[in-house]
């Protein structure tokens, strides 16, 4: 498998997270090579979101190691995590835009606050505008998050996640609670970011279509639309599906392997959403 | 046993948060904008309520005490009683309780909502320490404005006492204000200012603490808010007892 550089952006080694009375993650191991896409699926509470939070160092695992760009973040102090986090974008489930700030200030937040980014103050406005235009929200700069619709908030949050142009982006249920048309727009944006900037992408989703889109389509910069990937086999092999169940990783494979799976739990996600 | 263990762990968590929040005062960056916004919210925002409670607590003290003093023929000493009770106890405690009701709850619900909507996580993910950005400015702002609010409450309380003394007890302004002025010692003023300073830490840290540990959606935010007000109010009484004990002890 072609790797763009040696160290994978993200690697979990036997990671366990225990909350009082429940194991949120149990001995989860996987690796995401640079430029590849991973789709996390599974029932609610299966550990998908926790896995993303562990990857960012927001939740500390009770055992195991998490390597982000080759560095074991489980050994780092909170202060030292900020450097790593500046290279990882994250879209939170409910967008998590700051209510008290305008959309412009929200998108500027990582540029202004992440020390490792070193964005000159005079460039901030320009980069914010670019990021918002990327998600087609150029006209909302002065608005507050509460004035936007759910889909627009999600897009603004994507702008905030991509504004620093991080090489690894984690999307937590980017289409949850959205209508199919808006959901498609969001996935197209994720694809656009992935294909134009070669971002390593992890997406948590309940919708099979989202995974299907990411696995078999690509963003065409010339026409600005989503088109079937030419070398489908190539794209498909660079997109893998990871199934979570009660904190354990129960499936890891390509879409073809997912479709062929005989596991009852895994099949639910193929059938019901297909 | 489990209950005790949980309680000890909570206290430990609270002490850790307090330590980090206060240590951050001396670390860059200091979010000056946030401090000023909070000072406006807590200080200017609490003014009307503090003026009202101050005025009426002074007035009610004058009314109550004049009856007792009349038995000894000492009504002209009303000013002294009002001044001492207000400056030493009522001013700091009532102001702190008002601010606890307004701002501990405000902090708990605001930070709690941010917690349940993952904004706190987002803050950490985007390069800021939520304790530095949210807790420290609130602590600094409260510690600055609560003593000032207390001074204002003390003074309006004395005016309240004066209104009663002048119109109902028929004391002259000179009688009242002289007894106020002469009764106050540095020790009274000292404890009257140390108290609100200490209360400020209790009020702001408790509000932020319950906000930051909010779980369980909007219901959790409601719970955090209630707990913050209850614990902050109880802590105010607890602290005032010990501070008074120290000061009274040092006098004799």
Short mmCIF file of C-alpha atoms in Angstrom, two decimals:
data_model
loop_
_atom_site.label_atom_id
_atom_site.label_comp_id
_atom_site.label_asym_id
_atom_site.label_seq_id
_atom_site.Cartn_x
_atom_site.Cartn_y
_atom_site.Cartn_z
CA UNK A 1 0.00 0.00 0.00
CA UNK A 2 1.39 3.39 -1.03
CA UNK A 3 2.28 5.65 1.85
CA UNK A 4 2.99 9.31 1.42
CA UNK A 5 5.48 9.26 4.25
CA UNK A 6 6.81 6.81 6.78
CA UNK A 7 4.93 7.52 9.99
CA UNK A 8 1.17 7.03 9.99
CA UNK A 9 -0.71 10.11 11.29
CA UNK A 10 -2.62 7.99 13.76
CA UNK A 11 -2.00 4.66 15.43
CA UNK A 12 -3.82 3.06 18.37
CA UNK A 13 -2.09 0.29 20.29
CA UNK A 14 -4.29 -1.77 22.60
CA UNK A 15 -6.08 1.32 23.87
CA UNK A 16 -8.56 0.91 26.72
CA UNK A 17 -10.70 3.57 28.34
CA UNK A 18 -12.72 2.71 31.42
CA UNK A 19 -15.46 4.90 32.78
CA UNK A 20 -17.09 4.02 36.11
CA UNK A 21 -19.13 0.89 35.42
CA UNK A 22 -18.45 0.70 31.68
CA UNK A 23 -15.54 0.03 29.34
CA UNK A 24 -15.72 2.77 26.74
CA UNK A 25 -12.88 1.23 24.73
CA UNK A 26 -11.36 -2.23 25.09
CA UNK A 27 -7.96 -3.03 23.64
CA UNK A 28 -8.54 -1.16 20.42
CA UNK A 29 -5.69 -1.21 17.90
CA UNK A 30 -5.62 0.24 14.40
CA UNK A 31 -3.50 2.36 12.14
CA UNK A 32 -4.36 5.07 9.64
CA UNK A 33 -1.65 5.59 7.00
CA UNK A 34 -1.18 9.07 5.56
CA UNK A 35 -3.72 10.15 2.97
CA UNK A 36 -6.14 7.32 3.70
CA UNK A 37 -9.73 7.42 4.86
CA UNK A 38 -11.32 5.53 7.74
CA UNK A 39 -15.03 5.25 8.41
CA UNK A 40 -16.02 4.43 12.00
CA UNK A 41 -19.44 2.85 12.35
CA UNK A 42 -21.31 1.22 15.20
CA UNK A 43 -24.26 1.67 17.54
CA UNK A 44 -24.57 4.69 19.80
CA UNK A 45 -22.25 4.35 22.77
CA UNK A 46 -20.01 1.84 20.99
CA UNK A 47 -16.92 4.01 21.53
CA UNK A 48 -16.56 5.85 18.21
CA UNK A 49 -16.60 9.36 19.64
CA UNK A 50 -14.37 8.34 22.54
CA UNK A 51 -11.87 6.96 20.03
CA UNK A 52 -11.71 10.37 18.34
CA UNK A 53 -11.36 12.16 21.66
CA UNK A 54 -8.56 9.82 22.67
CA UNK A 55 -6.83 10.56 19.37
CA UNK A 56 -6.87 14.27 20.25
CA UNK A 57 -5.77 13.70 23.82
CA UNK A 58 -9.06 15.05 25.18
CA UNK A 59 -9.67 11.76 26.96
CA UNK A 60 -6.74 9.90 28.47
CA UNK A 61 -6.70 6.15 27.95
CA UNK A 62 -6.32 3.95 31.02
CA UNK A 63 -3.95 1.69 29.14
CA UNK A 64 -2.36 1.40 25.71
CA UNK A 65 -0.59 3.92 23.51
CA UNK A 66 -1.81 6.43 20.98
CA UNK A 67 0.65 7.65 18.38
CA UNK A 68 -0.20 10.86 16.55
CA UNK A 69 2.32 11.67 13.84
CA UNK A 70 4.61 9.15 15.48
CA UNK A 71 4.48 10.71 18.96
CA UNK A 72 2.96 8.86 21.90
CA UNK A 73 0.47 11.38 23.20
CA UNK A 74 -0.50 9.34 26.26
CA UNK A 75 2.80 10.39 27.84
CA UNK A 76 2.42 14.11 27.11
CA UNK A 77 1.24 16.79 29.51
CA UNK A 78 -1.81 18.88 28.60
CA UNK A 79 0.43 21.87 27.77
CA UNK A 80 2.51 19.80 25.36
CA UNK A 81 -0.55 18.36 23.64
CA UNK A 82 -1.41 21.72 22.09
CA UNK A 83 1.38 21.36 19.52
CA UNK A 84 0.03 17.98 18.35
CA UNK A 85 -3.57 19.19 18.40
CA UNK A 86 -2.69 22.06 16.08
CA UNK A 87 -1.98 19.45 13.42
CA UNK A 88 -5.31 17.68 13.87
CA UNK A 89 -8.65 19.14 12.87
CA UNK A 90 -11.79 18.04 14.63
CA UNK A 91 -15.45 18.46 13.80
CA UNK A 92 -17.51 17.88 16.93
CA UNK A 93 -20.86 16.12 16.87
CA UNK A 94 -22.97 19.17 17.67
CA UNK A 95 -20.58 21.51 15.84
CA UNK A 96 -19.40 22.97 19.19
CA UNK A 97 -19.11 26.48 17.78
CA UNK A 98 -18.60 29.07 20.53
CA UNK A 99 -21.99 30.73 21.12
CA UNK A 100 -20.54 34.02 22.28
CA UNK A 101 -18.37 34.51 19.18
CA UNK A 102 -19.36 35.38 15.62
CA UNK A 103 -18.75 32.88 12.83
CA UNK A 104 -15.70 34.88 11.78
CA UNK A 105 -14.26 34.80 15.31
CA UNK A 106 -15.09 31.11 15.62
CA UNK A 107 -13.22 30.21 12.44
CA UNK A 108 -10.35 32.52 13.40
CA UNK A 109 -10.09 30.91 16.85
CA UNK A 110 -7.57 28.16 15.99
CA UNK A 111 -5.46 30.59 13.93
CA UNK A 112 -5.30 33.08 16.78
CA UNK A 113 -5.00 30.68 19.70
CA UNK A 114 -2.85 27.81 18.47
CA UNK A 115 0.69 28.90 19.11
CA UNK A 116 2.17 26.31 16.79
CA UNK A 117 0.27 27.71 13.80
CA UNK A 118 2.18 31.03 13.63
CA UNK A 119 -0.39 32.82 11.53
CA UNK A 120 0.50 36.53 11.14
CA UNK A 121 -2.41 38.66 12.44
CA UNK A 122 -2.84 40.44 9.10
CA UNK A 123 -3.43 37.11 7.34
CA UNK A 124 -6.12 35.86 9.72
CA UNK A 125 -9.08 37.62 8.07
CA UNK A 126 -8.00 36.41 4.63
CA UNK A 127 -7.65 32.79 5.73
CA UNK A 128 -10.97 32.88 7.57
CA UNK A 129 -12.67 34.19 4.45
CA UNK A 130 -11.06 31.46 2.34
CA UNK A 131 -12.15 28.75 4.76
CA UNK A 132 -15.71 30.06 4.85
CA UNK A 133 -15.81 30.30 1.07
CA UNK A 134 -14.55 26.74 0.93
CA UNK A 135 -17.73 25.68 2.74
CA UNK A 136 -19.80 28.24 0.78
CA UNK A 137 -20.58 30.39 3.80
CA UNK A 138 -18.72 33.53 2.77
CA UNK A 139 -21.70 35.74 3.62
CA UNK A 140 -22.10 34.74 7.29
CA UNK A 141 -18.99 36.36 8.82
CA UNK A 142 -20.84 38.67 11.21
CA UNK A 143 -23.53 36.20 12.24
CA UNK A 144 -23.67 34.27 15.52
CA UNK A 145 -23.96 30.46 15.49
CA UNK A 146 -27.51 30.64 16.89
CA UNK A 147 -28.60 32.56 13.78
CA UNK A 148 -27.59 29.74 11.43
CA UNK A 149 -29.41 26.54 10.52
CA UNK A 150 -28.08 23.15 11.66
CA UNK A 151 -26.50 22.43 8.29
CA UNK A 152 -24.87 25.85 8.10
CA UNK A 153 -23.49 25.47 11.62
CA UNK A 154 -22.01 22.14 10.62
CA UNK A 155 -20.38 23.78 7.59
CA UNK A 156 -19.02 26.63 9.71
CA UNK A 157 -17.57 24.04 12.08
CA UNK A 158 -15.93 22.30 9.11
CA UNK A 159 -14.44 25.67 8.13
CA UNK A 160 -13.03 25.97 11.65
CA UNK A 161 -11.59 22.46 11.44
CA UNK A 162 -9.90 23.03 8.06
CA UNK A 163 -8.78 26.65 8.42
CA UNK A 164 -5.35 25.66 9.73
CA UNK A 165 -5.07 23.10 6.96
CA UNK A 166 -4.24 20.19 9.27
CA UNK A 167 -2.95 16.97 7.69
CA UNK A 168 -5.36 14.85 9.77
CA UNK A 169 -9.04 15.64 10.31
CA UNK A 170 -11.52 13.82 12.51
CA UNK A 171 -15.22 14.22 11.75
CA UNK A 172 -17.62 13.13 14.48
CA UNK A 173 -21.03 12.27 12.97
CA UNK A 174 -20.91 15.14 10.49
CA UNK A 175 -24.34 14.35 9.05
CA UNK A 176 -26.27 13.40 12.20
CA UNK A 177 -29.65 15.10 12.34
CA UNK A 178 -29.43 16.58 8.85
CA UNK A 179 -31.72 15.99 5.89
CA UNK A 180 -30.31 13.81 3.05
CA UNK A 181 -29.59 16.76 0.74
CA UNK A 182 -27.67 18.70 3.37
CA UNK A 183 -25.95 15.51 4.49
CA UNK A 184 -24.75 14.96 0.93
CA UNK A 185 -23.40 18.52 0.80
CA UNK A 186 -21.46 17.95 4.02
CA UNK A 187 -19.93 14.68 2.80
CA UNK A 188 -19.04 16.39 -0.49
CA UNK A 189 -17.19 19.06 1.53
CA UNK A 190 -15.32 16.43 3.49
CA UNK A 191 -14.39 14.79 0.20
CA UNK A 192 -13.33 18.14 -1.25
CA UNK A 193 -11.01 18.72 1.70
CA UNK A 194 -9.64 15.19 1.43
CA UNK A 195 -9.02 15.21 -2.31
CA UNK A 196 -7.82 18.78 -2.80
CA UNK A 197 -5.51 18.88 0.21
CA UNK A 198 -4.66 15.18 0.61
CA UNK A 199 -5.94 15.13 4.17
CA UNK A 200 -6.00 11.94 6.15
CA UNK A 201 -9.66 11.61 7.07
CA UNK A 202 -11.54 9.80 9.80
CA UNK A 203 -15.30 10.01 9.79
CA UNK A 204 -17.73 8.64 12.34
CA UNK A 205 -21.09 7.91 10.77
CA UNK A 206 -24.27 5.89 11.09
CA UNK A 207 -25.08 6.26 7.42
CA UNK A 208 -23.77 3.66 5.02
CA UNK A 209 -24.16 6.10 2.10
CA UNK A 210 -21.62 8.46 3.64
CA UNK A 211 -19.03 5.72 3.72
CA UNK A 212 -19.98 4.59 0.26
CA UNK A 213 -19.51 8.11 -1.10
CA UNK A 214 -16.11 8.54 0.51
CA UNK A 215 -14.97 5.12 -0.68
CA UNK A 216 -16.09 5.30 -4.31
CA UNK A 217 -16.21 8.93 -5.31
CA UNK A 218 -13.79 11.77 -5.52
CA UNK A 219 -14.05 15.52 -5.72
CA UNK A 220 -13.39 16.89 -9.17
CA UNK A 221 -11.74 20.29 -8.83
CA UNK A 222 -12.37 21.22 -12.48
CA UNK A 223 -16.14 20.91 -12.31
CA UNK A 224 -16.57 21.35 -8.55
CA UNK A 225 -18.68 18.24 -8.28
CA UNK A 226 -18.48 14.75 -6.88
CA UNK A 227 -17.64 12.18 -9.54
CA UNK A 228 -17.05 8.42 -9.41
CA UNK A 229 -13.41 7.74 -8.70
CA UNK A 230 -11.62 6.46 -11.79
CA UNK A 231 -9.40 3.86 -10.28
CA UNK A 232 -12.18 2.68 -7.98
CA UNK A 233 -10.16 -0.26 -6.72
CA UNK A 234 -7.36 2.10 -5.69
CA UNK A 235 -9.63 4.58 -3.87
CA UNK A 236 -11.67 1.82 -2.30
CA UNK A 237 -8.57 0.15 -0.89
CA UNK A 238 -7.51 3.43 0.65
CA UNK A 239 -10.82 3.68 2.45
CA UNK A 240 -11.48 1.25 5.24
CA UNK A 241 -14.44 0.69 7.50
CA UNK A 242 -14.00 0.11 11.23
CA UNK A 243 -16.90 -1.31 13.20
CA UNK A 244 -17.22 -0.64 16.94
CA UNK A 245 -19.34 -2.60 19.34
CA UNK A 246 -19.44 -1.98 23.08
CA UNK A 247 -15.97 -0.50 23.08
CA UNK A 248 -14.39 -3.18 20.94
CA UNK A 249 -13.22 -3.06 17.38
CA UNK A 250 -15.24 -5.85 15.71
CA UNK A 251 -14.61 -5.18 12.04
CA UNK A 252 -11.90 -3.67 9.90
CA UNK A 253 -11.94 -3.90 6.15
CA UNK A 254 -12.79 -2.42 2.77
CA UNK A 255 -16.28 -1.78 1.55
CA UNK A 256 -16.28 -5.04 -0.41
CA UNK A 257 -15.37 -6.91 2.75
CA UNK A 258 -18.04 -5.00 4.66
CA UNK A 259 -20.71 -5.93 2.13
CA UNK A 260 -19.62 -9.56 2.27
CA UNK A 261 -19.54 -9.74 6.06
CA UNK A 262 -21.76 -12.39 7.64
CA UNK A 263 -21.55 -10.92 11.14
CA UNK A 264 -25.08 -10.01 12.28
CA UNK A 265 -24.02 -6.82 14.02
CA UNK A 266 -22.00 -5.57 11.05
CA UNK A 267 -24.72 -6.52 8.57
CA UNK A 268 -27.19 -4.27 10.37
CA UNK A 269 -25.22 -1.24 9.33
CA UNK A 270 -25.03 -2.38 5.73
CA UNK A 271 -28.65 -3.36 5.30
CA UNK A 272 -30.57 -0.84 7.28
CA UNK A 273 -28.79 2.13 5.87
CA UNK A 274 -27.98 0.83 2.40
CA UNK B 1 -18.19 4.48 52.54
CA UNK B 2 -18.56 5.08 48.82
CA UNK B 3 -20.24 8.36 49.60
CA UNK B 4 -17.31 9.47 51.71
CA UNK B 5 -14.84 8.42 49.05
CA UNK B 6 -16.72 10.38 46.42
CA UNK B 7 -16.82 13.41 48.68
CA UNK B 8 -13.07 13.29 49.28
CA UNK B 9 -12.43 12.91 45.54
CA UNK B 10 -14.70 15.89 44.82
CA UNK B 11 -12.85 18.03 47.33
CA UNK B 12 -9.54 16.96 45.82
CA UNK B 13 -10.77 17.87 42.35
CA UNK B 14 -11.98 21.24 43.62
CA UNK B 15 -8.64 21.99 45.27
CA UNK B 16 -6.76 21.03 42.09
CA UNK B 17 -8.98 23.29 40.00
CA UNK B 18 -8.51 26.13 42.48
CA UNK B 19 -4.76 25.71 42.45
CA UNK B 20 -4.55 25.72 38.67
CA UNK B 21 -6.96 28.66 38.33
CA UNK B 22 -4.96 30.77 40.75
CA UNK B 23 -1.57 29.70 39.38
CA UNK B 24 -2.76 30.82 35.93
CA UNK B 25 -2.98 34.41 37.16
CA UNK B 26 0.79 34.47 36.99
CA UNK B 27 1.12 32.74 33.63
CA UNK B 28 0.81 34.19 30.15
CA UNK B 29 -1.44 34.69 28.31
CA UNK B 30 -3.74 36.50 30.71
CA UNK B 31 -7.08 37.04 29.01
CA UNK B 32 -7.57 40.69 29.99
CA UNK B 33 -10.60 41.14 27.70
CA UNK B 34 -12.38 38.28 29.42
CA UNK B 35 -11.53 39.68 32.85
CA UNK B 36 -13.05 43.05 31.93
CA UNK B 37 -16.18 41.46 30.47
CA UNK B 38 -16.62 39.43 33.66
CA UNK B 39 -16.03 42.47 35.88
CA UNK B 40 -18.76 44.28 34.02
CA UNK B 41 -21.09 41.29 34.28
CA UNK B 42 -20.48 40.63 37.97
CA UNK B 43 -19.76 44.13 39.23
CA UNK B 44 -21.93 46.50 37.25
CA UNK B 45 -24.57 43.83 36.76
CA UNK B 46 -24.93 43.23 40.50
CA UNK B 47 -25.12 46.92 41.44
CA UNK B 48 -28.92 47.33 41.59
CA UNK B 49 -29.44 44.21 43.68
CA UNK B 50 -26.54 45.11 45.99
CA UNK B 51 -27.84 48.67 46.46
CA UNK B 52 -31.29 47.36 47.35
CA UNK B 53 -30.16 44.69 49.81
CA UNK B 54 -27.62 47.08 51.36
CA UNK B 55 -30.13 49.85 51.89
CA UNK B 56 -32.82 47.66 53.39
CA UNK B 57 -30.52 45.62 55.60
CA UNK B 58 -29.21 48.90 57.09
CA UNK B 59 -32.74 50.17 57.53
CA UNK B 60 -33.96 46.97 59.14
CA UNK B 61 -30.97 46.86 61.49
CA UNK B 62 -31.72 50.41 62.61
CA UNK B 63 -35.36 49.52 63.22
CA UNK B 64 -34.65 46.32 65.12
CA UNK B 65 -31.77 47.62 67.20
CA UNK B 66 -33.45 50.91 68.14
CA UNK B 67 -36.02 48.91 70.09
CA UNK B 68 -33.41 47.06 72.06
CA UNK B 69 -31.34 50.20 72.58
CA UNK B 70 -34.41 52.15 73.75
CA UNK B 71 -34.62 49.85 76.77
CA UNK B 72 -31.27 51.23 77.93
CA UNK B 73 -32.00 54.76 76.77
CA UNK B 74 -29.25 54.52 74.16
CA UNK B 75 -31.17 55.14 70.92
CA UNK B 76 -28.57 57.66 69.80
CA UNK B 77 -26.13 54.77 69.47
CA UNK B 78 -28.15 53.26 66.60
CA UNK B 79 -25.57 54.47 64.10
CA UNK B 80 -22.85 52.55 65.89
CA UNK B 81 -24.77 49.27 65.86
CA UNK B 82 -25.72 49.66 62.21
CA UNK B 83 -22.15 50.47 61.21
CA UNK B 84 -20.56 47.62 63.07
CA UNK B 85 -23.01 44.93 61.98
CA UNK B 86 -22.93 46.11 58.38
CA UNK B 87 -19.21 46.51 57.98
CA UNK B 88 -18.25 43.40 59.86
CA UNK B 89 -20.94 40.97 58.85
CA UNK B 90 -24.05 41.91 56.96
CA UNK B 91 -22.42 43.89 54.16
CA UNK B 92 -19.93 41.20 53.14
CA UNK B 93 -22.26 38.24 53.69
CA UNK B 94 -25.39 39.62 52.06
CA UNK B 95 -23.45 40.97 49.09
CA UNK B 96 -21.70 37.64 48.70
CA UNK B 97 -25.00 35.77 48.87
CA UNK B 98 -26.51 38.01 46.22
CA UNK B 99 -23.51 37.59 43.95
CA UNK B 100 -23.53 33.84 44.63
CA UNK B 101 -27.16 33.69 43.56
CA UNK B 102 -26.55 35.75 40.45
CA UNK B 103 -23.09 34.74 39.36
CA UNK B 104 -22.27 31.30 40.76
CA UNK B 105 -25.39 30.12 39.02
CA UNK B 106 -24.52 32.11 35.92
CA UNK B 107 -21.02 30.63 35.76
CA UNK B 108 -22.25 27.09 36.41
CA UNK B 109 -24.93 27.28 33.75
CA UNK B 110 -22.77 29.02 31.14
CA UNK B 111 -19.77 26.75 31.55
CA UNK B 112 -22.09 23.76 32.02
CA UNK B 113 -23.83 24.44 28.71
CA UNK B 114 -20.45 24.77 27.05
CA UNK B 115 -19.44 21.45 28.57
CA UNK B 116 -22.49 19.51 27.39
CA UNK B 117 -22.28 20.98 23.88
CA UNK B 118 -18.58 19.98 23.67
CA UNK B 119 -17.43 23.61 23.50
CA UNK B 120 -15.01 22.95 26.36
CA UNK B 121 -13.52 20.03 24.38
CA UNK B 122 -13.42 22.23 21.29
CA UNK B 123 -11.56 24.87 23.27
CA UNK B 124 -8.93 22.34 24.29
CA UNK B 125 -8.76 20.97 20.76
CA UNK B 126 -8.21 24.46 19.37
CA UNK B 127 -5.32 25.36 21.60
CA UNK B 128 -6.70 27.03 24.72
CA UNK B 129 -6.76 25.85 28.30
CA UNK B 130 -10.38 26.20 29.48
CA UNK B 131 -9.23 26.87 33.04
CA UNK B 132 -7.09 29.76 31.87
CA UNK B 133 -9.68 31.09 29.45
CA UNK B 134 -12.84 30.59 31.53
CA UNK B 135 -12.05 30.04 35.20
CA UNK B 136 -9.16 32.41 35.89
CA UNK B 137 -10.85 35.52 34.43
CA UNK B 138 -13.95 34.81 36.51
CA UNK B 139 -11.92 34.37 39.69
CA UNK B 140 -9.87 37.52 39.10
CA UNK B 141 -12.96 39.55 38.20
CA UNK B 142 -14.95 38.38 41.23
CA UNK B 143 -12.04 38.94 43.62
CA UNK B 144 -11.70 42.48 42.31
CA UNK B 145 -15.33 43.56 42.27
CA UNK B 146 -16.77 41.80 45.32
CA UNK B 147 -14.87 43.96 47.87
CA UNK B 148 -15.93 47.05 45.89
CA UNK B 149 -19.55 45.91 45.87
CA UNK B 150 -19.31 45.27 49.59
CA UNK B 151 -18.09 48.84 50.23
CA UNK B 152 -21.04 50.13 48.23
CA UNK B 153 -23.45 47.87 50.13
CA UNK B 154 -22.00 48.99 53.48
CA UNK B 155 -22.41 52.62 52.54
CA UNK B 156 -25.97 52.35 51.23
CA UNK B 157 -26.78 50.32 54.35
CA UNK B 158 -25.61 53.22 56.49
CA UNK B 159 -27.78 55.55 54.45
CA UNK B 160 -30.67 53.13 55.03
CA UNK B 161 -29.96 53.25 58.76
CA UNK B 162 -29.77 57.02 58.59
CA UNK B 163 -33.15 57.33 56.88
CA UNK B 164 -34.77 55.32 59.70
CA UNK B 165 -32.84 57.17 62.44
CA UNK B 166 -33.71 60.58 61.04
CA UNK B 167 -37.37 60.07 60.18
CA UNK B 168 -38.52 57.50 62.72
CA UNK B 169 -36.12 57.75 65.65
CA UNK B 170 -35.72 61.53 65.45
CA UNK B 171 -31.94 61.49 65.66
CA UNK B 172 -30.04 64.41 64.14
CA UNK B 173 -27.70 63.70 61.20
CA UNK B 174 -24.76 64.71 63.35
CA UNK B 175 -25.69 62.23 66.10
CA UNK B 176 -26.08 59.39 63.64
CA UNK B 177 -23.01 59.96 61.49
CA UNK B 178 -20.76 60.71 64.45
CA UNK B 179 -21.64 57.46 66.13
CA UNK B 180 -21.11 55.64 62.82
CA UNK B 181 -17.73 57.23 62.31
CA UNK B 182 -16.46 56.79 65.83
CA UNK B 183 -17.51 53.17 66.18
CA UNK B 184 -15.50 51.85 63.25
CA UNK B 185 -11.97 50.64 63.84
CA UNK B 186 -9.35 49.43 61.40
CA UNK B 187 -10.01 45.91 62.58
CA UNK B 188 -13.66 46.20 61.47
CA UNK B 189 -12.75 47.59 58.09
CA UNK B 190 -9.99 45.01 57.72
CA UNK B 191 -12.23 42.02 58.23
CA UNK B 192 -14.98 43.73 56.26
CA UNK B 193 -12.69 43.71 53.23
CA UNK B 194 -10.90 40.42 53.73
CA UNK B 195 -14.22 38.59 53.89
CA UNK B 196 -15.52 39.57 50.45
CA UNK B 197 -12.09 38.85 48.99
CA UNK B 198 -12.21 35.29 50.36
CA UNK B 199 -15.89 34.86 49.47
CA UNK B 200 -15.05 35.88 45.91
CA UNK B 201 -12.82 32.83 45.49
CA UNK B 202 -15.47 30.53 46.94
CA UNK B 203 -18.24 31.94 44.76
CA UNK B 204 -16.36 31.96 41.47
CA UNK B 205 -14.49 28.68 41.94
CA UNK B 206 -17.61 26.80 43.04
CA UNK B 207 -19.57 28.17 40.07
CA UNK B 208 -16.84 27.17 37.62
CA UNK B 209 -16.22 23.83 39.31
CA UNK B 210 -19.82 22.70 39.00
CA UNK B 211 -19.98 24.07 35.48
CA UNK B 212 -16.92 22.14 34.34
CA UNK B 213 -18.09 18.82 35.77
CA UNK B 214 -21.56 19.04 34.24
CA UNK B 215 -22.75 15.86 32.57
CA UNK B 216 -26.10 14.70 31.27
CA UNK B 217 -27.42 17.34 28.91
CA UNK B 218 -29.64 20.27 29.81
CA UNK B 219 -30.91 18.50 32.91
CA UNK B 220 -27.33 18.30 34.10
CA UNK B 221 -26.90 22.04 33.56
CA UNK B 222 -29.90 22.70 35.81
CA UNK B 223 -28.48 20.41 38.46
CA UNK B 224 -25.05 22.02 38.29
CA UNK B 225 -26.59 25.48 38.66
CA UNK B 226 -28.56 24.55 41.76
CA UNK B 227 -25.61 22.79 43.36
CA UNK B 228 -23.35 25.75 42.67
CA UNK B 229 -25.67 28.22 44.39
CA UNK B 230 -26.25 25.96 47.38
CA UNK B 231 -22.60 25.11 47.92
CA UNK B 232 -21.41 28.68 47.34
CA UNK B 233 -23.95 30.07 49.84
CA UNK B 234 -23.08 27.51 52.49
CA UNK B 235 -19.37 28.17 51.95
CA UNK B 236 -19.95 31.90 52.49
CA UNK B 237 -21.42 31.23 55.94
CA UNK B 238 -18.72 28.71 56.73
CA UNK B 239 -15.96 31.15 55.79
CA UNK B 240 -17.48 34.11 57.58
CA UNK B 241 -17.58 32.09 60.78
CA UNK B 242 -13.90 31.21 60.60
CA UNK B 243 -12.71 34.63 59.52
CA UNK B 244 -14.72 36.24 62.31
CA UNK B 245 -13.26 33.75 64.78
CA UNK B 246 -9.74 34.69 63.73
CA UNK B 247 -10.42 38.43 63.97
CA UNK B 248 -12.37 38.33 67.21
CA UNK B 249 -9.70 36.06 68.65
CA UNK B 250 -6.95 38.52 67.73
CA UNK B 251 -8.71 41.45 69.37
CA UNK B 252 -9.01 40.09 72.88
#
